[in-house]
Amino acid sequence: MNSDKIITIVGARPQFIKVAPVSNQIRRTTGLREILVHTGQHYDSNMSAVFFEELGINKPDYNLGISGGSHGAMTGQMLENIEAVLLQEKPRMVLVYGDTNSTLAGALAASKLHIPIAHIESGLRSFNKRMPEEINRILTDHCSSLLFVPTNGARENLLREGIDEAKIVYSGDVMFDACLQFSKALKEHPDCIRRAGLEPGHYVLSTIHRQENTDQEPRLQAIFEGLAKLNKTIPVLLPLHPRTKSRLEAVGLMDLALQLNLVDPVGYLDMLAFEKHASAIVTDSGGVQKEAYFNKVPCVTLRDETEWVELIDTGWNRLVPPTEGNVICQEALAAMRSKGQDVTLYGGGKASQKVASVIDQFLT
Ligand code: UD1
Ligand code: UDP
C-alpha cells in the first residue's frame, strides 16, 4: 500500500517535545509517512540535539540551518528554504506546531503551493498583537485546513474569527501526552535534583525567555530582583535560556542572576523531574505553565496575559506582570501555599493518536 507523505516542520525547543509523541503515532500509522524538517532555529545541543536523543525522535531529513537575525530575516529565509523542500518532496500535507517563526514560515510556504496544512496547538490567543507569537499563530490558523485545538476555549477563539467549524478538531494537548509518556522514564533517570544540590520539594523552578521580558530592561531587572529576593527564602533553580543569558550580559544584570542556582538549559527528562519536585514554578513559558499543572505544582506566570486562561480560572496559575521584584517574590511565596481545583484539562493524554488518525482520514 502506498503511504501518504507528510512534511513536519519544527525548529524550536517546545516543538521537539510536541513532535515526539505525534511522530511516534505517525510512524505507527501505515497510511502515513513523515519527512521531518528542522529549520535550525534552535541549534545549541542543549536546545535541540538533546531532545532528539532523549525522546527518540527520528533524525531530521533536512536541517535548514537558519537561526538568529531579525524576525523578518529569519522567517523570510525559512520561507524560501522550506518552499524548495516542498517543491522537491511534493508532500500531501504539511504539519506545523505552535507559534514560532518556524511555524509561520512552514505554513506560508505550504499555503502558497496549495498544500493543505495541519496546525497543532491551534486557536490559542493572548490578544496581544505585539507578541511575535500572536501574529504567527493567527496567520497559521487562517491558512490551515486542519486545526487541532487543545481546549474548547481555543475552539471558541477560532469560531469567533470566522474559521469554518468543519476544519476544527478537538485533540487535547500533545504536551500532556509527552509529559505522561516520558514521566514513566523518570524512575530510571539519574537524580538530577540532588546533583544540583537541592532537596526534592524545597526549591522553586524558574524559566524566563519571553521577548517582552528579556528585551525590556526594567522587566528583566524586576524579574531577577524578585527571584534573587525569593532565593533568600528558598533556593531558585533556573535553567538559563540563551536569549536571556545574552540580554543579562548585555545590560549588566548577570551578577544578580548569579545569586540563583543557574544551570544551562536541561534535557526534557531533567526538566520533568525538576518540575515534579518543585514547591512552585515561576515562568514566562507557555509549555512550562501547563507542565506545572500536569505535575500539580502551583505556578506564577510573569506576563501581562496568558493563552492558557483555564489555568488561571482553576487556581493553578497566577498571572503577575513583572514590574516589581517584591511583588514577584510575594506572589511566588503565596503560590507555594496554594492549590488549584481538582479538574481535568487538556484531554486524556491521547491527543497524538487523534492527530495521526484524523490526518490519515483527511488524506484518504
Ligand atoms: C523562540 C520562539 C518563542 C518560543 C521560544 C522557545 C519565535 C518568534 N519565538 O524564542 O515563541 O517560546 O523559541 O524557547 O519564534 N539562541 C542560541 N542558541 C539556540 C537558540 C537560540 O544562542 O540554540 C539565541 C540566539 O542568539 C537567538 C536568540 O537566542 O538570536 C533568540 O532565539 P530565537 O529562536 O530567535 O527566539 P527565542 O527567544 O528562542
Ligand atoms: N524545557 C526543557 N529544558 C529547559 C527548559 C524547558 O526541556 O531547560 C522544556 C519544558 O519542559 C517544556 C518546553 O521546554 O516542555 C517549553 O519550551 P520553552 O519554554 O522554551 O517555550 P514555550 O513553551 O514558551 O514556547
Short mmCIF file of N, CA and C in Angstrom, two decimals, residues 24-119:
data_model
loop_
_atom_site.label_atom_id
_atom_site.label_comp_id
_atom_site.label_asym_id
_atom_site.label_seq_id
_atom_site.Cartn_x
_atom_site.Cartn_y
_atom_site.Cartn_z
N ASN A 24 5.75 9.61 16.75
CA ASN A 24 5.66 8.21 17.15
C ASN A 24 4.35 7.60 16.63
N GLN A 25 3.25 8.34 16.78
CA GLN A 25 1.95 7.85 16.31
C GLN A 25 1.91 7.80 14.78
N ILE A 26 2.52 8.79 14.15
CA ILE A 26 2.52 8.80 12.68
C ILE A 26 3.29 7.57 12.16
N ARG A 27 4.40 7.26 12.83
CA ARG A 27 5.17 6.07 12.42
C ARG A 27 4.34 4.79 12.52
N ARG A 28 3.40 4.77 13.50
CA ARG A 28 2.56 3.58 13.67
C ARG A 28 1.36 3.55 12.73
N THR A 29 1.17 4.63 11.97
CA THR A 29 0.00 4.72 11.08
C THR A 29 0.44 4.30 9.68
N THR A 30 -0.02 3.14 9.23
CA THR A 30 0.55 2.60 7.98
C THR A 30 0.27 3.50 6.77
N GLY A 31 -0.81 4.27 6.84
CA GLY A 31 -1.14 5.12 5.69
C GLY A 31 -0.29 6.39 5.59
N LEU A 32 0.56 6.64 6.58
CA LEU A 32 1.30 7.91 6.60
C LEU A 32 2.82 7.68 6.61
N ARG A 33 3.52 8.61 5.98
CA ARG A 33 4.99 8.58 6.00
C ARG A 33 5.46 10.02 6.26
N GLU A 34 6.28 10.21 7.25
CA GLU A 34 6.67 11.57 7.65
C GLU A 34 8.10 11.91 7.23
N ILE A 35 8.24 13.09 6.66
CA ILE A 35 9.58 13.66 6.39
C ILE A 35 9.73 14.81 7.39
N LEU A 36 10.82 14.81 8.14
CA LEU A 36 10.98 15.81 9.20
C LEU A 36 11.96 16.90 8.76
N VAL A 37 11.50 18.14 8.84
CA VAL A 37 12.36 19.29 8.50
C VAL A 37 12.62 20.10 9.76
N HIS A 38 13.89 20.29 10.09
CA HIS A 38 14.32 21.14 11.22
C HIS A 38 14.81 22.44 10.58
N THR A 39 14.19 23.55 10.96
CA THR A 39 14.62 24.81 10.32
C THR A 39 15.99 25.26 10.81
N GLY A 40 16.38 24.80 12.01
CA GLY A 40 17.65 25.24 12.59
C GLY A 40 17.48 26.39 13.57
N GLN A 41 16.22 26.81 13.80
CA GLN A 41 16.00 27.99 14.66
C GLN A 41 16.72 27.84 16.01
N HIS A 42 16.54 26.71 16.66
CA HIS A 42 17.32 26.41 17.87
C HIS A 42 18.37 25.38 17.49
N TYR A 43 19.58 25.61 17.92
CA TYR A 43 20.70 24.83 17.37
C TYR A 43 21.70 24.36 18.42
N ASP A 44 21.79 25.01 19.60
CA ASP A 44 22.72 24.51 20.62
C ASP A 44 22.33 23.08 20.95
N SER A 45 23.31 22.26 21.35
CA SER A 45 22.93 20.86 21.57
C SER A 45 21.94 20.75 22.73
N ASN A 46 22.04 21.65 23.75
CA ASN A 46 21.07 21.55 24.85
C ASN A 46 19.73 22.24 24.55
N MET A 47 19.60 22.80 23.35
CA MET A 47 18.31 23.36 22.92
C MET A 47 17.69 22.52 21.79
N SER A 48 18.46 21.54 21.29
CA SER A 48 17.95 20.79 20.13
C SER A 48 18.35 19.30 20.20
N ALA A 49 19.64 18.98 19.99
CA ALA A 49 20.05 17.57 19.84
C ALA A 49 19.63 16.72 21.04
N VAL A 50 19.71 17.30 22.25
CA VAL A 50 19.39 16.51 23.45
C VAL A 50 17.97 15.94 23.36
N PHE A 51 17.04 16.67 22.77
CA PHE A 51 15.65 16.21 22.71
C PHE A 51 15.49 15.08 21.68
N PHE A 52 16.21 15.19 20.57
CA PHE A 52 16.13 14.13 19.56
C PHE A 52 16.67 12.82 20.16
N GLU A 53 17.77 12.95 20.94
CA GLU A 53 18.37 11.75 21.53
C GLU A 53 17.48 11.17 22.62
N GLU A 54 17.09 12.02 23.57
CA GLU A 54 16.33 11.52 24.74
C GLU A 54 14.95 11.02 24.38
N LEU A 55 14.30 11.68 23.43
CA LEU A 55 12.89 11.40 23.17
C LEU A 55 12.70 10.47 21.97
N GLY A 56 13.82 9.99 21.40
CA GLY A 56 13.73 9.01 20.31
C GLY A 56 13.08 9.58 19.06
N ILE A 57 13.31 10.88 18.80
CA ILE A 57 12.76 11.47 17.56
C ILE A 57 13.70 11.12 16.42
N ASN A 58 13.13 10.79 15.26
CA ASN A 58 13.98 10.48 14.09
C ASN A 58 14.88 11.66 13.77
N LYS A 59 16.05 11.37 13.26
CA LYS A 59 16.95 12.43 12.80
C LYS A 59 16.22 13.22 11.70
N PRO A 60 16.32 14.55 11.73
CA PRO A 60 15.62 15.30 10.67
C PRO A 60 16.13 14.90 9.28
N ASP A 61 15.21 14.83 8.32
CA ASP A 61 15.61 14.54 6.95
C ASP A 61 16.31 15.76 6.33
N TYR A 62 15.90 16.94 6.81
CA TYR A 62 16.54 18.19 6.35
C TYR A 62 16.81 19.05 7.57
N ASN A 63 17.99 19.66 7.64
CA ASN A 63 18.21 20.73 8.62
C ASN A 63 18.63 21.96 7.84
N LEU A 64 17.78 22.99 7.89
CA LEU A 64 17.99 24.16 7.04
C LEU A 64 19.02 25.13 7.62
N GLY A 65 19.38 24.96 8.88
CA GLY A 65 20.45 25.76 9.48
C GLY A 65 20.15 27.26 9.55
N ILE A 66 18.88 27.62 9.71
CA ILE A 66 18.53 29.06 9.74
C ILE A 66 18.20 29.47 11.17
N SER A 67 18.94 30.45 11.68
CA SER A 67 18.69 30.91 13.07
C SER A 67 19.13 32.35 13.20
N GLY A 68 18.68 32.99 14.27
CA GLY A 68 19.13 34.35 14.60
C GLY A 68 18.66 35.38 13.59
N GLY A 69 19.13 36.61 13.77
CA GLY A 69 18.72 37.71 12.89
C GLY A 69 17.37 38.26 13.31
N SER A 70 16.86 39.19 12.53
CA SER A 70 15.57 39.79 12.86
C SER A 70 14.46 38.79 12.55
N HIS A 71 13.27 39.07 13.04
CA HIS A 71 12.14 38.16 12.77
C HIS A 71 11.92 38.03 11.27
N GLY A 72 11.95 39.18 10.57
CA GLY A 72 11.68 39.15 9.13
C GLY A 72 12.73 38.34 8.38
N ALA A 73 14.00 38.59 8.73
CA ALA A 73 15.08 37.89 8.02
C ALA A 73 15.00 36.39 8.27
N MET A 74 14.76 36.02 9.53
CA MET A 74 14.70 34.59 9.86
C MET A 74 13.52 33.92 9.14
N THR A 75 12.36 34.57 9.25
CA THR A 75 11.16 33.96 8.67
C THR A 75 11.28 33.91 7.15
N GLY A 76 11.84 34.96 6.57
CA GLY A 76 11.97 35.01 5.11
C GLY A 76 12.90 33.92 4.58
N GLN A 77 14.04 33.75 5.26
CA GLN A 77 14.97 32.69 4.81
C GLN A 77 14.33 31.31 4.95
N MET A 78 13.58 31.15 6.04
CA MET A 78 12.92 29.85 6.24
C MET A 78 11.89 29.60 5.13
N LEU A 79 11.14 30.65 4.81
CA LEU A 79 10.10 30.52 3.78
C LEU A 79 10.70 30.04 2.46
N GLU A 80 11.79 30.67 2.07
CA GLU A 80 12.44 30.33 0.80
C GLU A 80 12.96 28.88 0.82
N ASN A 81 13.60 28.54 1.94
CA ASN A 81 14.21 27.20 2.01
C ASN A 81 13.18 26.09 2.17
N ILE A 82 12.11 26.37 2.92
CA ILE A 82 11.07 25.34 3.08
C ILE A 82 10.36 25.13 1.74
N GLU A 83 10.13 26.23 1.03
CA GLU A 83 9.48 26.09 -0.28
C GLU A 83 10.27 25.15 -1.19
N ALA A 84 11.59 25.28 -1.17
CA ALA A 84 12.43 24.41 -2.02
C ALA A 84 12.26 22.95 -1.62
N VAL A 85 12.18 22.69 -0.32
CA VAL A 85 11.99 21.30 0.13
C VAL A 85 10.62 20.79 -0.31
N LEU A 86 9.61 21.64 -0.18
CA LEU A 86 8.25 21.21 -0.54
C LEU A 86 8.15 20.93 -2.05
N LEU A 87 8.83 21.76 -2.84
CA LEU A 87 8.80 21.53 -4.29
C LEU A 87 9.48 20.21 -4.65
N GLN A 88 10.53 19.91 -3.92
CA GLN A 88 11.24 18.66 -4.19
C GLN A 88 10.47 17.43 -3.70
N GLU A 89 9.91 17.53 -2.49
CA GLU A 89 9.30 16.34 -1.87
C GLU A 89 7.83 16.13 -2.26
N LYS A 90 7.16 17.21 -2.65
CA LYS A 90 5.73 17.13 -3.04
C LYS A 90 4.87 16.36 -2.03
N PRO A 91 4.82 16.84 -0.80
CA PRO A 91 4.01 16.14 0.20
C PRO A 91 2.52 16.39 -0.01
N ARG A 92 1.68 15.57 0.63
CA ARG A 92 0.24 15.77 0.53
C ARG A 92 -0.25 16.71 1.63
N MET A 93 0.58 16.86 2.67
CA MET A 93 0.17 17.75 3.77
C MET A 93 1.42 18.25 4.49
N VAL A 94 1.31 19.45 5.08
CA VAL A 94 2.39 19.98 5.92
C VAL A 94 1.84 20.13 7.33
N LEU A 95 2.64 19.66 8.29
CA LEU A 95 2.22 19.67 9.71
C LEU A 95 3.11 20.66 10.46
N VAL A 96 2.47 21.62 11.14
CA VAL A 96 3.24 22.61 11.91
C VAL A 96 2.70 22.68 13.35
N TYR A 97 3.55 23.17 14.24
CA TYR A 97 3.25 23.17 15.67
C TYR A 97 3.39 24.57 16.26
N GLY A 98 2.43 24.97 17.06
CA GLY A 98 2.60 26.14 17.92
C GLY A 98 2.64 27.46 17.20
N ASP A 99 3.60 28.30 17.55
CA ASP A 99 3.53 29.72 17.16
C ASP A 99 4.88 30.38 16.94
N THR A 100 5.88 29.61 16.55
CA THR A 100 7.20 30.22 16.35
C THR A 100 7.36 30.70 14.91
N ASN A 101 8.49 31.34 14.65
CA ASN A 101 8.76 31.75 13.27
C ASN A 101 8.83 30.53 12.34
N SER A 102 9.30 29.41 12.86
CA SER A 102 9.35 28.18 12.03
C SER A 102 7.93 27.75 11.65
N THR A 103 6.98 27.92 12.57
CA THR A 103 5.58 27.56 12.31
C THR A 103 5.03 28.39 11.15
N LEU A 104 5.21 29.70 11.27
CA LEU A 104 4.65 30.61 10.25
C LEU A 104 5.31 30.37 8.89
N ALA A 105 6.63 30.21 8.89
CA ALA A 105 7.32 30.00 7.61
C ALA A 105 6.81 28.72 6.94
N GLY A 106 6.63 27.66 7.72
CA GLY A 106 6.13 26.40 7.17
C GLY A 106 4.74 26.57 6.60
N ALA A 107 3.89 27.28 7.35
CA ALA A 107 2.50 27.46 6.91
C ALA A 107 2.43 28.32 5.64
N LEU A 108 3.22 29.38 5.60
CA LEU A 108 3.19 30.25 4.41
C LEU A 108 3.72 29.52 3.18
N ALA A 109 4.81 28.80 3.37
CA ALA A 109 5.40 28.08 2.22
C ALA A 109 4.39 27.09 1.67
N ALA A 110 3.73 26.36 2.57
CA ALA A 110 2.76 25.35 2.11
C ALA A 110 1.56 26.01 1.44
N SER A 111 1.05 27.10 2.04
CA SER A 111 -0.19 27.67 1.50
C SER A 111 0.05 28.26 0.11
N LYS A 112 1.23 28.80 -0.13
CA LYS A 112 1.50 29.37 -1.47
C LYS A 112 1.61 28.27 -2.52
N LEU A 113 1.89 27.04 -2.09
CA LEU A 113 1.94 25.92 -3.04
C LEU A 113 0.64 25.11 -3.01
N HIS A 114 -0.38 25.62 -2.31
CA HIS A 114 -1.68 24.94 -2.19
C HIS A 114 -1.57 23.56 -1.58
N ILE A 115 -0.66 23.41 -0.64
CA ILE A 115 -0.56 22.14 0.08
C ILE A 115 -1.33 22.31 1.39
N PRO A 116 -2.26 21.41 1.70
CA PRO A 116 -3.03 21.57 2.95
C PRO A 116 -2.13 21.53 4.18
N ILE A 117 -2.54 22.32 5.18
CA ILE A 117 -1.74 22.45 6.41
C ILE A 117 -2.53 21.93 7.59
N ALA A 118 -1.84 21.19 8.45
CA ALA A 118 -2.43 20.82 9.75
C ALA A 118 -1.67 21.58 10.82
N HIS A 119 -2.41 22.23 11.72
CA HIS A 119 -1.78 23.03 12.77
C HIS A 119 -2.11 22.44 14.14
#
